Amino acid sequence: MKKQLFLAILVCVVLVLGSAVVLAQEPKYGGTLVFGSGGDATRLDPADVTDGLSITRTDNIFEGLVQNKPGTTEIEPCLAESREVSEDGLAFTFHLRKGVKF
């Protein structure tokens, strides 16, 4: 019984110490990311996507003029630094960040 308890504690210690080594590594930047997927995106036009896989792919490729603040419904700037709405509410003017092509 004591031998089994000792082995269980030893395994736990090895697992904890082994995971600390992985957490201490410096992040690697650049290179190529390869991941598996259960299907293919049907479209990559962000204005025309309707399926889940296409939406997740275009969200990783494109940014919008504005975006929702995480966890809220508030709108915050993304590619646009600021926006103006006409008095009649029919025209929107977006001022883009420097260097952005839209």
XYZ file of C-alpha atoms in Angstrom:
102
model
C 0.000 0.000 0.000
C 2.780 2.428 0.902
C 4.597 1.509 -2.310
C 1.516 2.360 -4.423
C 1.043 5.662 -2.605
C 4.709 6.524 -3.109
C 4.474 5.706 -6.851
C 1.301 7.802 -7.220
C 2.943 10.791 -5.525
C 6.083 10.339 -7.638
C 4.039 10.306 -10.860
C 2.213 13.495 -9.795
C 5.491 15.261 -8.983
C 6.997 14.261 -12.346
C 3.905 15.513 -14.204
C 3.904 18.854 -12.378
C 7.625 19.425 -12.904
C 7.386 18.376 -16.554
C 4.577 20.834 -17.262
C 6.562 23.675 -15.665
C 9.299 23.180 -18.272
C 6.783 23.632 -21.109
C 5.359 26.809 -19.546
C 8.817 28.339 -19.132
C 9.683 28.145 -22.850
C 9.895 31.341 -24.892
C 7.098 31.731 -27.459
C 8.098 31.070 -31.070
C 7.156 33.744 -33.606
C 7.029 33.411 -37.380
C 7.035 30.212 -39.366
C 4.037 28.299 -40.644
C 0.971 27.219 -38.693
C -0.560 23.930 -39.817
C -3.828 22.694 -38.336
C -6.384 20.043 -39.181
C -9.958 20.865 -40.039
C -13.134 18.851 -40.404
C -13.981 20.577 -43.680
C -13.186 23.382 -46.074
C -14.427 26.939 -46.226
C -16.945 27.343 -49.039
C -16.231 31.064 -49.510
C -13.646 33.590 -48.358
C -15.642 36.734 -49.126
C -16.491 38.160 -45.685
C -19.647 39.783 -47.072
C -20.937 36.469 -48.449
C -20.087 33.778 -45.884
C -22.956 31.824 -44.360
C -21.423 28.653 -42.910
C -19.459 28.260 -39.698
C -16.145 27.135 -41.198
C -16.074 30.007 -43.690
C -16.900 32.509 -40.941
C -14.058 31.327 -38.698
C -11.601 31.407 -41.612
C -12.561 34.912 -42.765
C -12.491 36.185 -39.166
C -8.836 35.095 -39.025
C -7.996 36.760 -42.362
C -9.962 40.020 -42.419
C -10.646 42.855 -39.973
C -13.693 45.083 -40.093
C -13.990 48.840 -39.807
C -15.389 48.398 -36.300
C -15.814 45.479 -33.919
C -17.711 44.630 -30.768
C -15.863 45.165 -27.507
C -15.323 41.635 -26.119
C -18.085 40.575 -23.754
C -20.310 43.563 -24.570
C -22.436 44.957 -27.373
C -20.441 48.207 -27.479
C -18.780 49.094 -30.786
C -15.092 50.007 -30.799
C -12.752 51.004 -33.649
C -10.839 48.367 -35.570
C -9.513 49.477 -38.976
C -11.304 52.801 -38.600
C -9.958 55.244 -36.013
C -13.265 57.074 -35.807
C -16.643 57.360 -37.497
C -19.233 60.044 -38.141
C -22.947 59.583 -38.736
C -24.923 62.140 -40.737
C -27.813 63.971 -39.081
C -30.386 61.912 -41.000
C -28.569 58.674 -40.052
C -28.205 57.605 -43.688
C -24.503 58.295 -44.279
C -21.527 56.978 -42.345
C -17.992 58.343 -42.721
C -15.111 56.209 -41.445
C -11.626 57.632 -40.885
C -9.082 54.833 -41.382
C -5.874 54.318 -39.440
C -2.730 55.376 -41.306
C -1.386 52.754 -43.709
C -4.669 50.821 -43.959
C -6.020 49.958 -47.398
C -9.741 49.259 -47.606
